Amino acid sequence: MARERLAKDPFNIVITGVGGQGNVMASRVLANMLAAAGYRITIGETFGASQRGGSVMSHIRVSRSSVWSPQIPCGGADVVVSLEPIEALRVLPAYGNPQVRVRPTPARSIPSASLPANRSIRGRKRSKRRLRACARGCGWWTRRNGRWPWGTQFSPISS
Amino acid sequence: MIGALAAIGELPIGRDAFREVVARTLPPEKLDVNLQAYDEGGRILRRRG
């Protein structure tokens, strides 16, 4: 159920992904929705290589009373939405904080560049090790079930 | 994605506001598929708890 008021003011949202996933579009739709509800919205976008597969990040700051600077301070994100799991790993160390909860979705969107279908078994194992090390470095790799936090199975992407 | 974000309950947004904005910014034939995606995002998040 939607809240009547913001949990915090300003409420900071980071939407991240790679080019072509609709990151900027999503941030504008969300900002329009909140602006229509009477909130003051500031969006800051970084999309240098957008639509060419590069990282894209939008900072959305929502306030009832005032306009805030477009840059969310380090560790200041209240919600991080990642359209691409690996981009969450990039964003969380900078903007996450102990209160940010990771809620994985069952999307199987491991980067195809890392695990192409025709790569050798040995190469795939090496990629898995590197990605796990990255996740451990961010402090949210879980060993409990031996899977990635977002439930990705390490099968090659064939289609 | 926005459906999932709405489902966490931290923001004062809802399906009607989403419909209104999508109807205003996208071609009419894309409205239904976007609403389905909105609903699916909420369902996925609720299912995962």
PDB file of C-alpha atoms in Angstrom:
ATOM      1  CA  MET A   1       0.000   0.000   0.000  1.00  0.00           C
ATOM      2  CA  ALA A   2       1.340   3.420  -0.938  1.00  0.00           C
ATOM      3  CA  ARG A   3       2.209   5.871   1.807  1.00  0.00           C
ATOM      4  CA  GLU A   4       0.447   9.174   2.099  1.00  0.00           C
ATOM      5  CA  ARG A   5       3.702  10.900   2.973  1.00  0.00           C
ATOM      6  CA  LEU A   6       7.369  10.338   2.297  1.00  0.00           C
ATOM      7  CA  ALA A   7       9.235   8.107   4.706  1.00  0.00           C
ATOM      8  CA  LYS A   8      11.957  10.771   4.789  1.00  0.00           C
ATOM      9  CA  ASP A   9      12.524  14.203   3.267  1.00  0.00           C
ATOM     10  CA  PRO A  10      14.297  14.324   0.877  1.00  0.00           C
ATOM     11  CA  PHE A  11      13.731  10.758  -0.256  1.00  0.00           C
ATOM     12  CA  ASN A  12      16.627   9.653  -2.457  1.00  0.00           C
ATOM     13  CA  ILE A  13      16.222   7.103  -5.227  1.00  0.00           C
ATOM     14  CA  VAL A  14      18.969   5.770  -7.482  1.00  0.00           C
ATOM     15  CA  ILE A  15      17.910   4.017 -10.681  1.00  0.00           C
ATOM     16  CA  THR A  16      20.771   2.323 -12.423  1.00  0.00           C
ATOM     17  CA  GLY A  17      21.287   0.064 -15.407  1.00  0.00           C
ATOM     18  CA  VAL A  18      22.968  -0.011 -18.759  1.00  0.00           C
ATOM     19  CA  GLY A  19      22.192   1.911 -21.905  1.00  0.00           C
ATOM     20  CA  GLY A  20      19.021   1.011 -23.745  1.00  0.00           C
ATOM     21  CA  GLN A  21      17.186  -0.494 -20.746  1.00  0.00           C
ATOM     22  CA  GLY A  22      14.897   2.474 -20.291  1.00  0.00           C
ATOM     23  CA  ASN A  23      16.640   3.867 -17.256  1.00  0.00           C
ATOM     24  CA  VAL A  24      16.172   7.517 -18.186  1.00  0.00           C
ATOM     25  CA  MET A  25      12.607   6.893 -19.316  1.00  0.00           C
ATOM     26  CA  ALA A  26      11.811   5.144 -16.027  1.00  0.00           C
ATOM     27  CA  SER A  27      13.248   8.005 -14.009  1.00  0.00           C
ATOM     28  CA  ARG A  28      11.184  10.537 -15.941  1.00  0.00           C
ATOM     29  CA  VAL A  29       7.967   8.558 -15.609  1.00  0.00           C
ATOM     30  CA  LEU A  30       8.564   8.187 -11.868  1.00  0.00           C
ATOM     31  CA  ALA A  31       9.404  11.869 -11.529  1.00  0.00           C
ATOM     32  CA  ASN A  32       6.253  12.840 -13.438  1.00  0.00           C
ATOM     33  CA  MET A  33       4.157  10.648 -11.169  1.00  0.00           C
ATOM     34  CA  LEU A  34       5.593  12.252  -8.067  1.00  0.00           C
ATOM     35  CA  ALA A  35       5.389  15.770  -9.497  1.00  0.00           C
ATOM     36  CA  ALA A  36       1.717  15.187 -10.299  1.00  0.00           C
ATOM     37  CA  ALA A  37       1.240  14.257  -6.642  1.00  0.00           C
ATOM     38  CA  GLY A  38       2.625  17.651  -5.643  1.00  0.00           C
ATOM     39  CA  TYR A  39       6.209  16.783  -4.771  1.00  0.00           C
ATOM     40  CA  ARG A  40       9.303  18.702  -5.804  1.00  0.00           C
ATOM     41  CA  ILE A  41      11.590  16.518  -7.837  1.00  0.00           C
ATOM     42  CA  THR A  42      15.203  16.899  -8.885  1.00  0.00           C
ATOM     43  CA  ILE A  43      16.735  14.447 -11.340  1.00  0.00           C
ATOM     44  CA  GLY A  44      20.450  14.105 -11.975  1.00  0.00           C
ATOM     45  CA  GLU A  45      21.496  11.752 -14.739  1.00  0.00           C
ATOM     46  CA  THR A  46      24.773  10.260 -15.856  1.00  0.00           C
ATOM     47  CA  PHE A  47      24.411   8.663 -19.251  1.00  0.00           C
ATOM     48  CA  GLY A  48      27.653   9.120 -21.110  1.00  0.00           C
ATOM     49  CA  ALA A  49      27.492   5.873 -23.037  1.00  0.00           C
ATOM     50  CA  SER A  50      23.769   5.300 -22.865  1.00  0.00           C
ATOM     51  CA  GLN A  51      22.182   3.335 -25.714  1.00  0.00           C
ATOM     52  CA  ARG A  52      25.611   1.831 -26.350  1.00  0.00           C
ATOM     53  CA  GLY A  53      25.634  -0.496 -23.395  1.00  0.00           C
ATOM     54  CA  GLY A  54      27.410   1.818 -20.951  1.00  0.00           C
ATOM     55  CA  SER A  55      26.423   2.495 -17.357  1.00  0.00           C
ATOM     56  CA  VAL A  56      23.501   4.793 -16.758  1.00  0.00           C
ATOM     57  CA  MET A  57      22.487   6.160 -13.394  1.00  0.00           C
ATOM     58  CA  SER A  58      19.698   8.508 -12.400  1.00  0.00           C
ATOM     59  CA  HIS A  59      19.471  10.245  -9.065  1.00  0.00           C
ATOM     60  CA  ILE A  60      15.940  11.231  -8.106  1.00  0.00           C
ATOM     61  CA  ARG A  61      15.400  13.386  -5.043  1.00  0.00           C
ATOM     62  CA  VAL A  62      11.866  13.789  -3.804  1.00  0.00           C
ATOM     63  CA  SER A  63      10.813  16.422  -1.338  1.00  0.00           C
ATOM     64  CA  ARG A  64       7.545  17.888  -0.134  1.00  0.00           C
ATOM     65  CA  SER A  65       8.878  21.350   0.479  1.00  0.00           C
ATOM     66  CA  SER A  66      12.092  22.219  -1.339  1.00  0.00           C
ATOM     67  CA  VAL A  67      14.237  21.554  -4.381  1.00  0.00           C
ATOM     68  CA  TRP A  68      17.449  19.716  -3.559  1.00  0.00           C
ATOM     69  CA  SER A  69      20.694  19.490  -5.470  1.00  0.00           C
ATOM     70  CA  PRO A  70      20.613  16.736  -8.088  1.00  0.00           C
ATOM     71  CA  GLN A  71      23.496  14.721  -6.644  1.00  0.00           C
ATOM     72  CA  ILE A  72      22.665  12.266  -3.873  1.00  0.00           C
ATOM     73  CA  PRO A  73      25.440  12.324  -1.259  1.00  0.00           C
ATOM     74  CA  CYS A  74      27.579   9.234  -0.701  1.00  0.00           C
ATOM     75  CA  GLY A  75      25.739   6.654   1.367  1.00  0.00           C
ATOM     76  CA  GLY A  76      22.539   8.645   1.028  1.00  0.00           C
ATOM     77  CA  ALA A  77      20.344   6.433  -1.142  1.00  0.00           C
ATOM     78  CA  ASP A  78      17.064   5.320   0.375  1.00  0.00           C
ATOM     79  CA  VAL A  79      16.191   3.041  -2.514  1.00  0.00           C
ATOM     80  CA  VAL A  80      18.441   1.662  -5.225  1.00  0.00           C
ATOM     81  CA  VAL A  81      16.678   0.172  -8.223  1.00  0.00           C
ATOM     82  CA  SER A  82      18.941  -1.691 -10.579  1.00  0.00           C
ATOM     83  CA  LEU A  83      17.754  -2.788 -13.963  1.00  0.00           C
ATOM     84  CA  GLU A  84      20.995  -4.709 -14.324  1.00  0.00           C
ATOM     85  CA  PRO A  85      22.231  -6.700 -11.275  1.00  0.00           C
ATOM     86  CA  ILE A  86      25.896  -6.027 -11.846  1.00  0.00           C
ATOM     87  CA  GLU A  87      25.212  -2.287 -11.840  1.00  0.00           C
ATOM     88  CA  ALA A  88      23.807  -2.648  -8.328  1.00  0.00           C
ATOM     89  CA  LEU A  89      27.227  -3.890  -7.284  1.00  0.00           C
ATOM     90  CA  ARG A  90      28.753  -0.786  -8.740  1.00  0.00           C
ATOM     91  CA  VAL A  91      26.321   1.610  -7.066  1.00  0.00           C
ATOM     92  CA  LEU A  92      25.865   0.092  -3.611  1.00  0.00           C
ATOM     93  CA  PRO A  93      29.384   0.757  -2.265  1.00  0.00           C
ATOM     94  CA  ALA A  94      29.064   4.444  -3.109  1.00  0.00           C
ATOM     95  CA  TYR A  95      25.431   5.221  -2.386  1.00  0.00           C
ATOM     96  CA  GLY A  96      24.243   2.307  -0.252  1.00  0.00           C
ATOM     97  CA  ASN A  97      24.211   2.246   3.523  1.00  0.00           C
ATOM     98  CA  PRO A  98      23.374  -0.383   6.131  1.00  0.00           C
ATOM     99  CA  GLN A  99      19.680   0.519   5.944  1.00  0.00           C
ATOM    100  CA  VAL A 100      19.413  -0.235   2.214  1.00  0.00           C
ATOM    101  CA  ARG A 101      17.863  -3.644   1.825  1.00  0.00           C
ATOM    102  CA  VAL A 102      18.590  -5.737  -1.241  1.00  0.00           C
ATOM    103  CA  ARG A 103      15.453  -7.330  -2.599  1.00  0.00           C
ATOM    104  CA  PRO A 104      16.437  -9.629  -5.399  1.00  0.00           C
ATOM    105  CA  THR A 105      14.112 -10.407  -8.236  1.00  0.00           C
ATOM    106  CA  PRO A 106      14.192 -13.646 -10.182  1.00  0.00           C
ATOM    107  CA  ALA A 107      15.445 -11.924 -13.320  1.00  0.00           C
ATOM    108  CA  ARG A 108      18.171 -13.873 -15.068  1.00  0.00           C
ATOM    109  CA  SER A 109      20.131 -11.038 -16.467  1.00  0.00           C
ATOM    110  CA  ILE A 110      23.725 -11.987 -15.867  1.00  0.00           C
ATOM    111  CA  PRO A 111      25.731 -10.011 -18.414  1.00  0.00           C
ATOM    112  CA  SER A 112      25.908 -12.008 -21.603  1.00  0.00           C
ATOM    113  CA  ALA A 113      29.384 -10.644 -22.242  1.00  0.00           C
ATOM    114  CA  SER A 114      30.594 -12.485 -19.151  1.00  0.00           C
ATOM    115  CA  LEU A 115      29.024 -15.842 -19.862  1.00  0.00           C
ATOM    116  CA  PRO A 116      28.530 -16.337 -23.579  1.00  0.00           C
ATOM    117  CA  ALA A 117      27.106 -19.663 -24.627  1.00  0.00           C
ATOM    118  CA  ASN A 118      30.159 -20.680 -26.604  1.00  0.00           C
ATOM    119  CA  ARG A 119      32.739 -20.009 -23.893  1.00  0.00           C
ATOM    120  CA  SER A 120      34.566 -23.002 -22.490  1.00  0.00           C
ATOM    121  CA  ILE A 121      33.627 -24.488 -19.135  1.00  0.00           C
ATOM    122  CA  ARG A 122      36.955 -23.293 -17.755  1.00  0.00           C
ATOM    123  CA  GLY A 123      36.329 -19.737 -18.984  1.00  0.00           C
ATOM    124  CA  ARG A 124      32.858 -19.703 -17.452  1.00  0.00           C
ATOM    125  CA  LYS A 125      34.236 -20.864 -14.101  1.00  0.00           C
ATOM    126  CA  ARG A 126      36.802 -18.062 -14.212  1.00  0.00           C
ATOM    127  CA  SER A 127      34.076 -15.496 -14.923  1.00  0.00           C
ATOM    128  CA  LYS A 128      32.000 -16.825 -12.052  1.00  0.00           C
ATOM    129  CA  ARG A 129      34.936 -16.479  -9.672  1.00  0.00           C
ATOM    130  CA  ARG A 130      35.536 -12.885 -10.732  1.00  0.00           C
ATOM    131  CA  LEU A 131      31.881 -11.919 -10.359  1.00  0.00           C
ATOM    132  CA  ARG A 132      31.679 -13.588  -6.953  1.00  0.00           C
ATOM    133  CA  ALA A 133      34.769 -11.730  -5.791  1.00  0.00           C
ATOM    134  CA  CYS A 134      33.117  -8.503  -6.875  1.00  0.00           C
ATOM    135  CA  ALA A 135      29.954  -9.361  -4.948  1.00  0.00           C
ATOM    136  CA  ARG A 136      31.941 -10.307  -1.845  1.00  0.00           C
ATOM    137  CA  GLY A 137      33.790  -7.016  -2.016  1.00  0.00           C
ATOM    138  CA  CYS A 138      30.463  -5.242  -1.782  1.00  0.00           C
ATOM    139  CA  GLY A 139      29.489  -7.313   1.226  1.00  0.00           C
ATOM    140  CA  TRP A 140      26.306  -8.870  -0.104  1.00  0.00           C
ATOM    141  CA  TRP A 141      27.366 -12.187  -1.492  1.00  0.00           C
ATOM    142  CA  THR A 142      25.576 -14.929   0.367  1.00  0.00           C
ATOM    143  CA  ARG A 143      27.024 -18.365   0.836  1.00  0.00           C
ATOM    144  CA  ARG A 144      23.902 -19.726   2.456  1.00  0.00           C
ATOM    145  CA  ASN A 145      22.441 -21.253  -0.641  1.00  0.00           C
ATOM    146  CA  GLY A 146      25.471 -21.021  -2.868  1.00  0.00           C
ATOM    147  CA  ARG A 147      23.648 -18.797  -5.318  1.00  0.00           C
ATOM    148  CA  TRP A 148      23.838 -15.233  -6.374  1.00  0.00           C
ATOM    149  CA  PRO A 149      21.738 -12.922  -4.219  1.00  0.00           C
ATOM    150  CA  TRP A 150      19.359 -12.336  -7.095  1.00  0.00           C
ATOM    151  CA  GLY A 151      18.974 -16.045  -7.767  1.00  0.00           C
ATOM    152  CA  THR A 152      20.844 -16.176 -11.045  1.00  0.00           C
ATOM    153  CA  GLN A 153      21.802 -19.647 -12.114  1.00  0.00           C
ATOM    154  CA  PHE A 154      25.097 -19.868 -13.902  1.00  0.00           C
ATOM    155  CA  SER A 155      23.876 -21.359 -17.080  1.00  0.00           C
ATOM    156  CA  PRO A 156      25.018 -19.995 -20.413  1.00  0.00           C
ATOM    157  CA  ILE A 157      22.645 -17.657 -22.167  1.00  0.00           C
ATOM    158  CA  SER A 158      21.754 -19.526 -25.300  1.00  0.00           C
ATOM    159  CA  SER A 159      19.014 -17.476 -26.858  1.00  0.00           C
TER     160      SER A 159
ATOM    161  CA  MET B   1      10.200  -1.648 -12.376  1.00  0.00           C
ATOM    162  CA  ILE B   2       7.954   1.180 -11.263  1.00  0.00           C
ATOM    163  CA  GLY B   3       5.357  -1.371 -10.174  1.00  0.00           C
ATOM    164  CA  ALA B   4       7.964  -3.019  -7.960  1.00  0.00           C
ATOM    165  CA  LEU B   5       9.029   0.345  -6.596  1.00  0.00           C
ATOM    166  CA  ALA B   6       5.414   1.197  -5.785  1.00  0.00           C
ATOM    167  CA  ALA B   7       4.951  -2.192  -4.106  1.00  0.00           C
ATOM    168  CA  ILE B   8       7.649  -1.562  -1.511  1.00  0.00           C
ATOM    169  CA  GLY B   9       5.301   1.056  -0.085  1.00  0.00           C
ATOM    170  CA  GLU B  10       7.850   3.780   0.577  1.00  0.00           C
ATOM    171  CA  LEU B  11       6.579   6.250  -2.000  1.00  0.00           C
ATOM    172  CA  PRO B  12       3.205   7.931  -2.440  1.00  0.00           C
ATOM    173  CA  ILE B  13       2.633   6.560  -5.942  1.00  0.00           C
ATOM    174  CA  GLY B  14      -0.029   4.294  -7.358  1.00  0.00           C
ATOM    175  CA  ARG B  15      -1.358   2.641 -10.471  1.00  0.00           C
ATOM    176  CA  ASP B  16      -3.628   5.523 -11.423  1.00  0.00           C
ATOM    177  CA  ALA B  17      -0.766   8.009 -11.430  1.00  0.00           C
ATOM    178  CA  PHE B  18       1.271   5.602 -13.531  1.00  0.00           C
ATOM    179  CA  ARG B  19      -1.551   5.182 -16.034  1.00  0.00           C
ATOM    180  CA  GLU B  20      -1.966   8.921 -16.295  1.00  0.00           C
ATOM    181  CA  VAL B  21       1.726   9.585 -16.955  1.00  0.00           C
ATOM    182  CA  VAL B  22       2.129   6.735 -19.440  1.00  0.00           C
ATOM    183  CA  ALA B  23      -0.989   7.828 -21.308  1.00  0.00           C
ATOM    184  CA  ARG B  24       0.472  11.309 -21.540  1.00  0.00           C
ATOM    185  CA  THR B  25       4.007  10.369 -22.586  1.00  0.00           C
ATOM    186  CA  LEU B  26       3.729   7.206 -24.689  1.00  0.00           C
ATOM    187  CA  PRO B  27       1.645   6.216 -27.720  1.00  0.00           C
ATOM    188  CA  PRO B  28      -1.803   4.822 -26.781  1.00  0.00           C
ATOM    189  CA  GLU B  29      -1.031   1.292 -27.994  1.00  0.00           C
ATOM    190  CA  LYS B  30       1.722   1.015 -25.377  1.00  0.00           C
ATOM    191  CA  LEU B  31      -0.525   1.729 -22.424  1.00  0.00           C
ATOM    192  CA  ASP B  32      -1.781  -1.803 -21.855  1.00  0.00           C
ATOM    193  CA  VAL B  33       1.596  -3.472 -21.998  1.00  0.00           C
ATOM    194  CA  ASN B  34       3.005  -0.906 -19.577  1.00  0.00           C
ATOM    195  CA  LEU B  35       0.166  -1.470 -17.135  1.00  0.00           C
ATOM    196  CA  GLN B  36       0.749  -5.219 -17.357  1.00  0.00           C
ATOM    197  CA  ALA B  37       4.429  -4.644 -16.631  1.00  0.00           C
ATOM    198  CA  TYR B  38       3.509  -2.418 -13.678  1.00  0.00           C
ATOM    199  CA  ASP B  39       1.271  -5.142 -12.228  1.00  0.00           C
ATOM    200  CA  GLU B  40       3.856  -7.830 -12.839  1.00  0.00           C
ATOM    201  CA  GLY B  41       6.561  -5.808 -11.072  1.00  0.00           C
ATOM    202  CA  GLY B  42       4.367  -5.525  -7.981  1.00  0.00           C
ATOM    203  CA  ARG B  43       3.498  -9.227  -8.115  1.00  0.00           C
ATOM    204  CA  ILE B  44       7.148 -10.286  -8.346  1.00  0.00           C
ATOM    205  CA  LEU B  45       8.137  -8.170  -5.378  1.00  0.00           C
ATOM    206  CA  ARG B  46       5.252  -9.384  -3.222  1.00  0.00           C
ATOM    207  CA  ARG B  47       5.979 -12.996  -4.154  1.00  0.00           C
ATOM    208  CA  ARG B  48       9.607 -12.610  -3.108  1.00  0.00           C
ATOM    209  CA  GLY B  49       8.570 -10.998   0.192  1.00  0.00           C
TER     210      GLY B  49
END
